[in-house]
PDB file of C-alpha atoms in Angstrom:
ATOM      1  CA  SER A   1      19.093  11.415 -14.402  1.00 45.00           C
ATOM      2  CA  GLN A   2      21.900  10.524 -13.275  1.00 48.00           C
ATOM      3  CA  GLN A   3      24.127  12.562 -11.594  1.00 58.00           C
ATOM      4  CA  GLY A   4      27.696   9.836 -10.924  1.00 68.00           C
ATOM      5  CA  GLU A   5      29.115   7.990 -13.122  1.00 81.00           C
ATOM      6  CA  GLU A   6      31.747   5.451 -12.172  1.00 86.00           C
ATOM      7  CA  ASP A   7      34.721   3.820 -13.432  1.00 86.00           C
ATOM      8  CA  PRO A   8      34.951   1.239 -14.156  1.00 92.00           C
ATOM      9  CA  GLN A   9      32.195  -0.595 -14.930  1.00 92.00           C
ATOM     10  CA  ALA A  10      32.735  -4.084 -14.058  1.00 94.00           C
ATOM     11  CA  LEU A  11      36.094  -5.420 -12.663  1.00 96.00           C
ATOM     12  CA  SER A  12      37.707  -8.672 -12.209  1.00 96.00           C
ATOM     13  CA  ILE A  13      40.112  -9.509  -9.460  1.00 96.00           C
ATOM     14  CA  GLN A  14      41.681 -12.964  -7.669  1.00 97.00           C
ATOM     15  CA  GLU A  15      40.971 -12.800  -3.802  1.00 97.00           C
ATOM     16  CA  GLY A  16      43.771 -11.219  -1.975  1.00 97.00           C
ATOM     17  CA  GLU A  17      44.275  -8.645  -4.240  1.00 97.00           C
ATOM     18  CA  ASN A  18      43.091  -5.166  -3.121  1.00 97.00           C
ATOM     19  CA  ALA A  19      39.996  -2.761  -5.538  1.00 97.00           C
ATOM     20  CA  THR A  20      39.261   0.688  -6.486  1.00 97.00           C
ATOM     21  CA  MET A  21      36.365   1.886  -8.172  1.00 96.00           C
ATOM     22  CA  ASN A  22      35.777   5.313  -8.884  1.00 96.00           C
ATOM     23  CA  CYS A  23      32.641   7.490  -8.920  1.00 95.00           C
ATOM     24  CA  SER A  24      32.210  11.379 -10.389  1.00 95.00           C
ATOM     25  CA  TYR A  25      29.892  13.444  -9.825  1.00 93.00           C
ATOM     26  CA  LYS A  26      28.813  17.162 -11.300  1.00 91.00           C
ATOM     27  CA  THR A  27      26.947  19.295  -8.585  1.00 89.00           C
ATOM     28  CA  SER A  28      27.531  20.484  -4.661  1.00 91.00           C
ATOM     29  CA  ILE A  29      27.219  17.995  -2.066  1.00 91.00           C
ATOM     30  CA  ASN A  30      25.951  17.463   1.539  1.00 89.00           C
ATOM     31  CA  ASN A  31      27.854  13.600   1.055  1.00 90.00           C
ATOM     32  CA  LEU A  32      28.698  11.133  -0.769  1.00 93.00           C
ATOM     33  CA  GLN A  33      27.797   7.302   0.626  1.00 94.00           C
ATOM     34  CA  TRP A  34      29.276   4.190  -1.195  1.00 95.00           C
ATOM     35  CA  TYR A  35      26.665   1.181  -1.142  1.00 95.00           C
ATOM     36  CA  ARG A  36      26.252  -2.563  -1.741  1.00 97.00           C
ATOM     37  CA  GLN A  37      24.190  -4.505  -3.956  1.00 95.00           C
ATOM     38  CA  ASN A  38      24.086  -8.744  -3.595  1.00 93.00           C
ATOM     39  CA  SER A  39      22.349 -10.088  -6.676  1.00 83.00           C
ATOM     40  CA  GLY A  40      19.637  -7.316  -7.140  1.00 71.00           C
ATOM     41  CA  ARG A  41      18.735  -7.476  -3.183  1.00 81.00           C
ATOM     42  CA  GLY A  42      18.554  -4.395  -1.163  1.00 86.00           C
ATOM     43  CA  LEU A  43      21.214  -1.927  -0.998  1.00 93.00           C
ATOM     44  CA  VAL A  44      24.156  -2.273   2.785  1.00 94.00           C
ATOM     45  CA  HIS A  45      24.636   0.868   3.669  1.00 93.00           C
ATOM     46  CA  LEU A  46      29.045   1.003   3.432  1.00 95.00           C
ATOM     47  CA  ILE A  47      30.203   4.215   4.574  1.00 94.00           C
ATOM     48  CA  LEU A  48      29.728   8.231   4.837  1.00 93.00           C
ATOM     49  CA  ILE A  49      31.861  10.697   3.709  1.00 95.00           C
ATOM     50  CA  ARG A  50      31.167  14.323   4.392  1.00 93.00           C
ATOM     51  CA  SER A  51      31.791  17.108   2.172  1.00 94.00           C
ATOM     52  CA  ASN A  52      34.542  18.720   4.481  1.00 95.00           C
ATOM     53  CA  GLU A  53      36.310  15.485   5.525  1.00 96.00           C
ATOM     54  CA  ARG A  54      39.428  14.113   2.401  1.00 97.00           C
ATOM     55  CA  GLU A  55      39.099  10.178   3.731  1.00 98.00           C
ATOM     56  CA  LYS A  56      37.614   8.182   5.704  1.00 97.00           C
ATOM     57  CA  HIS A  57      38.253   4.544   7.195  1.00 96.00           C
ATOM     58  CA  SER A  58      36.165   1.547   7.856  1.00 95.00           C
ATOM     59  CA  GLY A  59      37.815  -1.880   8.381  1.00 97.00           C
ATOM     60  CA  ARG A  60      38.934  -2.848   4.858  1.00 97.00           C
ATOM     61  CA  LEU A  61      36.827  -0.130   3.257  1.00 97.00           C
ATOM     62  CA  ARG A  62      39.032   3.098   2.572  1.00 98.00           C
ATOM     63  CA  VAL A  63      37.481   6.492   1.379  1.00 98.00           C
ATOM     64  CA  THR A  64      38.515   9.381  -0.121  1.00 98.00           C
ATOM     65  CA  LEU A  65      36.735  12.727  -1.220  1.00 97.00           C
ATOM     66  CA  ASP A  66      38.023  15.394  -3.570  1.00 97.00           C
ATOM     67  CA  THR A  67      35.596  18.264  -4.290  1.00 96.00           C
ATOM     68  CA  SER A  68      38.084  20.217  -5.967  1.00 96.00           C
ATOM     69  CA  LYS A  69      37.430  17.160  -8.911  1.00 96.00           C
ATOM     70  CA  LYS A  70      33.773  16.338  -7.734  1.00 95.00           C
ATOM     71  CA  SER A  71      34.891  12.529  -7.225  1.00 96.00           C
ATOM     72  CA  SER A  72      35.660   9.819  -4.753  1.00 97.00           C
ATOM     73  CA  SER A  73      37.238   6.745  -4.573  1.00 97.00           C
ATOM     74  CA  LEU A  74      36.292   3.021  -3.020  1.00 98.00           C
ATOM     75  CA  LEU A  75      39.501   0.775  -2.094  1.00 98.00           C
ATOM     76  CA  ILE A  76      39.121  -2.279  -0.649  1.00 98.00           C
ATOM     77  CA  THR A  77      41.579  -4.370   0.739  1.00 97.00           C
ATOM     78  CA  ALA A  78      42.070  -7.872   0.889  1.00 97.00           C
ATOM     79  CA  SER A  79      39.422  -9.040  -0.517  1.00 97.00           C
ATOM     80  CA  ARG A  80      37.237 -11.602  -0.501  1.00 96.00           C
ATOM     81  CA  ALA A  81      35.064 -14.061  -2.094  1.00 95.00           C
ATOM     82  CA  ALA A  82      31.897 -12.676  -0.208  1.00 95.00           C
ATOM     83  CA  ASP A  83      32.882  -8.981  -1.139  1.00 97.00           C
ATOM     84  CA  THR A  84      32.047 -10.248  -4.780  1.00 97.00           C
ATOM     85  CA  ALA A  85      28.959  -7.445  -5.813  1.00 97.00           C
ATOM     86  CA  SER A  86      28.016  -4.387  -7.200  1.00 96.00           C
ATOM     87  CA  TYR A  87      29.288  -1.078  -5.435  1.00 96.00           C
ATOM     88  CA  PHE A  88      27.833   2.121  -5.710  1.00 95.00           C
ATOM     89  CA  CYS A  89      27.761   5.742  -5.046  1.00 95.00           C
ATOM     90  CA  ALA A  90      25.563   7.833  -3.602  1.00 93.00           C
ATOM     91  CA  THR A  91      26.146  11.199  -2.979  1.00 91.00           C
ATOM     92  CA  ASP A  92      23.535  13.559  -1.222  1.00 87.00           C
ATOM     93  CA  PRO A  93      22.819  16.724  -3.398  1.00 85.00           C
ATOM     94  CA  ILE A  94      22.724  20.351  -1.641  1.00 84.00           C
ATOM     95  CA  GLN A  95      20.056  21.602  -4.243  1.00 77.00           C
ATOM     96  CA  GLY A  96      18.053  19.749  -5.824  1.00 68.00           C
ATOM     97  CA  ALA A  97      15.031  17.775  -4.728  1.00 62.00           C
ATOM     98  CA  GLN A  98      16.198  14.495  -5.249  1.00 64.00           C
ATOM     99  CA  LYS A  99      17.215  12.478  -1.771  1.00 77.00           C
ATOM    100  CA  LEU A 100      20.386  10.611  -2.987  1.00 86.00           C
ATOM    101  CA  VAL A 101      21.768  10.439  -6.952  1.00 89.00           C
ATOM    102  CA  PHE A 102      22.878   7.079  -7.691  1.00 91.00           C
ATOM    103  CA  GLY A 103      25.562   6.496 -10.385  1.00 90.00           C
ATOM    104  CA  GLN A 104      25.809   3.153 -12.414  1.00 91.00           C
ATOM    105  CA  GLY A 105      27.238   0.997 -10.093  1.00 93.00           C
ATOM    106  CA  THR A 106      30.736  -1.310 -11.009  1.00 95.00           C
ATOM    107  CA  ARG A 107      30.242  -5.067 -10.476  1.00 95.00           C
ATOM    108  CA  LEU A 108      33.352  -6.051  -8.727  1.00 97.00           C
ATOM    109  CA  THR A 109      33.839 -10.223  -8.841  1.00 97.00           C
ATOM    110  CA  ILE A 110      36.623 -11.995  -7.116  1.00 97.00           C
ATOM    111  CA  ASN A 111      37.598 -14.727  -8.660  1.00 95.00           C
ATOM    112  CA  PRO A 112      39.292 -17.276  -5.925  1.00 90.00           C
TER     113      PRO A 112
ATOM    114  CA  LYS X   1      16.687  -3.519  16.208  1.00 69.00           C
ATOM    115  CA  ALA X   2      14.215  -5.179  13.238  1.00 81.00           C
ATOM    116  CA  GLY X   3      15.799  -3.531   9.215  1.00 92.00           C
ATOM    117  CA  VAL X   4      13.381  -2.047   7.085  1.00 96.00           C
ATOM    118  CA  THR X   5      10.650  -4.368   5.840  1.00 97.00           C
ATOM    119  CA  GLN X   6       8.331  -4.681   2.726  1.00 97.00           C
ATOM    120  CA  THR X   7       5.693  -6.149   1.335  1.00 97.00           C
ATOM    121  CA  PRO X   8       5.535  -8.056  -0.866  1.00 97.00           C
ATOM    122  CA  ARG X   9       9.352  -8.807  -2.132  1.00 96.00           C
ATOM    123  CA  TYR X  10       7.577 -10.163  -5.795  1.00 96.00           C
ATOM    124  CA  LEU X  11       4.323  -9.329  -7.546  1.00 96.00           C
ATOM    125  CA  ILE X  12       3.398 -10.292 -10.968  1.00 98.00           C
ATOM    126  CA  LYS X  13       0.970  -8.270 -12.968  1.00 97.00           C
ATOM    127  CA  THR X  14      -0.628  -7.385 -16.429  1.00 97.00           C
ATOM    128  CA  ARG X  15      -0.334  -3.960 -17.793  1.00 97.00           C
ATOM    129  CA  GLY X  16      -2.966  -2.139 -17.194  1.00 97.00           C
ATOM    130  CA  GLN X  17      -3.826  -2.938 -13.583  1.00 98.00           C
ATOM    131  CA  GLN X  18      -2.096  -1.338 -11.169  1.00 98.00           C
ATOM    132  CA  VAL X  19      -0.183  -2.155  -7.092  1.00 98.00           C
ATOM    133  CA  THR X  20       0.454  -0.910  -3.720  1.00 98.00           C
ATOM    134  CA  LEU X  21       3.640  -1.780  -2.413  1.00 98.00           C
ATOM    135  CA  SER X  22       4.750  -1.156   1.526  1.00 98.00           C
ATOM    136  CA  CYS X  23       7.627  -0.725   3.628  1.00 98.00           C
ATOM    137  CA  SER X  24       7.992  -0.486   7.737  1.00 98.00           C
ATOM    138  CA  PRO X  25      11.000   1.167   8.459  1.00 96.00           C
ATOM    139  CA  ILE X  26      13.336   1.014  11.228  1.00 94.00           C
ATOM    140  CA  SER X  27      12.152   1.955  14.577  1.00 93.00           C
ATOM    141  CA  GLY X  28      12.201   5.775  14.998  1.00 90.00           C
ATOM    142  CA  HIS X  29      12.599   6.784  11.557  1.00 91.00           C
ATOM    143  CA  ARG X  30      10.624   8.851  10.239  1.00 90.00           C
ATOM    144  CA  SER X  31      11.138   9.481   6.603  1.00 91.00           C
ATOM    145  CA  VAL X  32      10.904   7.302   4.765  1.00 94.00           C
ATOM    146  CA  SER X  33      12.000   6.791   0.658  1.00 94.00           C
ATOM    147  CA  TRP X  34      11.294   5.393  -2.790  1.00 96.00           C
ATOM    148  CA  TYR X  35      13.685   4.043  -5.316  1.00 96.00           C
ATOM    149  CA  GLN X  36      13.723   1.918  -8.676  1.00 97.00           C
ATOM    150  CA  GLN X  37      15.654   0.156 -10.123  1.00 95.00           C
ATOM    151  CA  THR X  38      15.391  -0.711 -13.625  1.00 94.00           C
ATOM    152  CA  PRO X  39      18.576  -2.450 -15.555  1.00 89.00           C
ATOM    153  CA  GLY X  40      18.593   0.797 -17.495  1.00 87.00           C
ATOM    154  CA  GLN X  41      17.839   3.179 -16.637  1.00 89.00           C
ATOM    155  CA  GLY X  42      19.751   2.492 -12.936  1.00 90.00           C
ATOM    156  CA  LEU X  43      18.861   3.429  -9.367  1.00 93.00           C
ATOM    157  CA  GLN X  44      16.268   6.407  -9.352  1.00 93.00           C
ATOM    158  CA  PHE X  45      14.413   8.514  -6.723  1.00 93.00           C
ATOM    159  CA  LEU X  46      10.837   8.192  -6.441  1.00 95.00           C
ATOM    160  CA  PHE X  47       9.879  10.036  -3.711  1.00 92.00           C
ATOM    161  CA  GLU X  48      11.173  10.743   0.239  1.00 92.00           C
ATOM    162  CA  TYR X  49       8.036  11.499   3.039  1.00 93.00           C
ATOM    163  CA  PHE X  50       8.699  12.669   6.396  1.00 90.00           C
ATOM    164  CA  SER X  51       6.423  12.740   9.246  1.00 89.00           C
ATOM    165  CA  GLU X  52       3.189  11.316   6.932  1.00 93.00           C
ATOM    166  CA  THR X  53       4.274  14.827   4.262  1.00 93.00           C
ATOM    167  CA  GLN X  54       6.302  14.315   1.170  1.00 92.00           C
ATOM    168  CA  ARG X  55       9.221  16.457   1.132  1.00 87.00           C
ATOM    169  CA  ASN X  56      10.677  15.401  -2.249  1.00 86.00           C
ATOM    170  CA  LYS X  57      10.046  13.731  -5.294  1.00 90.00           C
ATOM    171  CA  GLY X  58      11.371  12.769  -8.025  1.00 90.00           C
ATOM    172  CA  ASN X  59      11.185  12.794 -11.830  1.00 90.00           C
ATOM    173  CA  PHE X  60       8.103  10.704 -12.108  1.00 94.00           C
ATOM    174  CA  PRO X  61       5.091  10.745 -14.139  1.00 96.00           C
ATOM    175  CA  GLY X  62       1.205  11.170 -11.577  1.00 95.00           C
ATOM    176  CA  ARG X  63       0.880   7.394 -11.705  1.00 97.00           C
ATOM    177  CA  PHE X  64       3.650   6.858  -9.171  1.00 97.00           C
ATOM    178  CA  SER X  65       2.269   7.992  -5.564  1.00 97.00           C
ATOM    179  CA  GLY X  66       3.090   7.041  -2.539  1.00 97.00           C
ATOM    180  CA  ARG X  67       2.059   7.704   0.956  1.00 97.00           C
ATOM    181  CA  GLN X  68       3.143   7.762   4.990  1.00 97.00           C
ATOM    182  CA  PHE X  69       0.741   7.153   7.925  1.00 97.00           C
ATOM    183  CA  SER X  70       1.077   8.261  11.175  1.00 95.00           C
ATOM    184  CA  ASN X  71       3.640   4.956  12.396  1.00 94.00           C
ATOM    185  CA  SER X  72       6.065   6.068   9.401  1.00 95.00           C
ATOM    186  CA  ARG X  73       4.728   2.558   6.847  1.00 97.00           C
ATOM    187  CA  SER X  74       4.747   4.047   3.711  1.00 98.00           C
ATOM    188  CA  GLU X  75       2.889   2.390   0.526  1.00 98.00           C
ATOM    189  CA  MET X  76       3.052   3.279  -2.841  1.00 98.00           C
ATOM    190  CA  ASN X  77       1.348   2.698  -5.668  1.00 98.00           C
ATOM    191  CA  VAL X  78       1.690   2.778  -9.426  1.00 97.00           C
ATOM    192  CA  SER X  79      -1.517   3.205 -10.936  1.00 95.00           C
ATOM    193  CA  THR X  80      -1.638   2.016 -15.492  1.00 96.00           C
ATOM    194  CA  LEU X  81       0.899  -0.437 -14.622  1.00 97.00           C
ATOM    195  CA  GLU X  82       3.133   0.438 -18.684  1.00 97.00           C
ATOM    196  CA  LEU X  83       5.580  -2.914 -19.580  1.00 97.00           C
ATOM    197  CA  GLY X  84       8.165  -0.354 -18.447  1.00 96.00           C
ATOM    198  CA  ASP X  85       7.465  -0.238 -14.999  1.00 97.00           C
ATOM    199  CA  SER X  86       9.149  -3.511 -14.135  1.00 97.00           C
ATOM    200  CA  ALA X  87      11.773  -2.812 -11.601  1.00 97.00           C
ATOM    201  CA  LEU X  88      13.137  -3.179  -8.560  1.00 96.00           C
ATOM    202  CA  TYR X  89      11.773  -1.366  -6.045  1.00 97.00           C
ATOM    203  CA  LEU X  90      13.339  -0.467  -2.620  1.00 96.00           C
ATOM    204  CA  CYS X  91      12.552   1.434   0.195  1.00 96.00           C
ATOM    205  CA  ALA X  92      15.145   3.567   2.767  1.00 94.00           C
ATOM    206  CA  SER X  93      14.430   5.048   6.280  1.00 93.00           C
ATOM    207  CA  SER X  94      16.692   7.380   7.893  1.00 89.00           C
ATOM    208  CA  ASN X  95      16.683   9.299  11.141  1.00 81.00           C
ATOM    209  CA  ARG X  96      16.250  12.323   9.519  1.00 67.00           C
ATOM    210  CA  ASP X  97      17.085  14.145  12.656  1.00 56.00           C
ATOM    211  CA  GLN X  98      20.129  13.665  12.099  1.00 53.00           C
ATOM    212  CA  SER X  99      22.130  16.187   9.443  1.00 49.00           C
ATOM    213  CA  GLN X 100      23.925  13.708   7.972  1.00 56.00           C
ATOM    214  CA  GLU X 101      21.570  10.318   8.152  1.00 74.00           C
ATOM    215  CA  THR X 102      22.404   7.338   6.166  1.00 83.00           C
ATOM    216  CA  GLN X 103      20.102   5.828   4.200  1.00 87.00           C
ATOM    217  CA  TYR X 104      18.854   2.037   5.227  1.00 91.00           C
ATOM    218  CA  PHE X 105      17.329   0.401   2.695  1.00 94.00           C
ATOM    219  CA  GLY X 106      14.989  -2.620   2.678  1.00 96.00           C
ATOM    220  CA  PRO X 107      15.247  -5.809   0.932  1.00 95.00           C
ATOM    221  CA  GLY X 108      12.993  -4.200  -2.328  1.00 96.00           C
ATOM    222  CA  THR X 109       9.546  -5.691  -3.985  1.00 97.00           C
ATOM    223  CA  ARG X 110      10.654  -7.233  -7.194  1.00 96.00           C
ATOM    224  CA  LEU X 111       7.493  -5.693  -9.573  1.00 98.00           C
ATOM    225  CA  LEU X 112       7.164  -8.282 -13.201  1.00 97.00           C
ATOM    226  CA  VAL X 113       4.621  -6.022 -15.465  1.00 97.00           C
ATOM    227  CA  LEU X 114       3.365  -8.562 -18.393  1.00 97.00           C
TER     228      LEU X 114
END
């Protein structure tokens, strides 16, 4: 079963705008990771945030983690057409047999 | 380093047949995990292998099995295929020695069961 829920399911914005995606999860985690997937291809790792971290940056990406609310957000600033993809959060649970538990993803479309 | 490779990239099978998919991890990575992705169920964990041993297993029937070789390459097998097995199968490798490891994914094998 999916642990994570992502919000929104789909997001369409203009190039240059910022995009924010949210992820909620259910159990205690070691870390949370964000991945990007283009048109049913393989997943590309974007960023990993540990359970003891609250915020992390990588280029135009900013990730926050609130373990008390069991939620995370991914902010992409100054979006580009090439950012069009599906974005997934994945949690590494402390307990359980699952390696990574993925959310359903957010489909992001950047309009030129 | 070369990335994770998966073969074949596309496969068409009929119900009742069996299929074997292959995954070569990044050089030096000893952990290989398999995931199934479908439009209805999303990404679901199948199993993880480390040093030729299955470490974790997801909630899939016994028709789904896997193995890992001494060179860390992994195969997964699906027997008695069903229409619902049509999916993108992704494998990922990681350096298990790191406590907070990133999973590196291959391009996937798209399986269509007719």
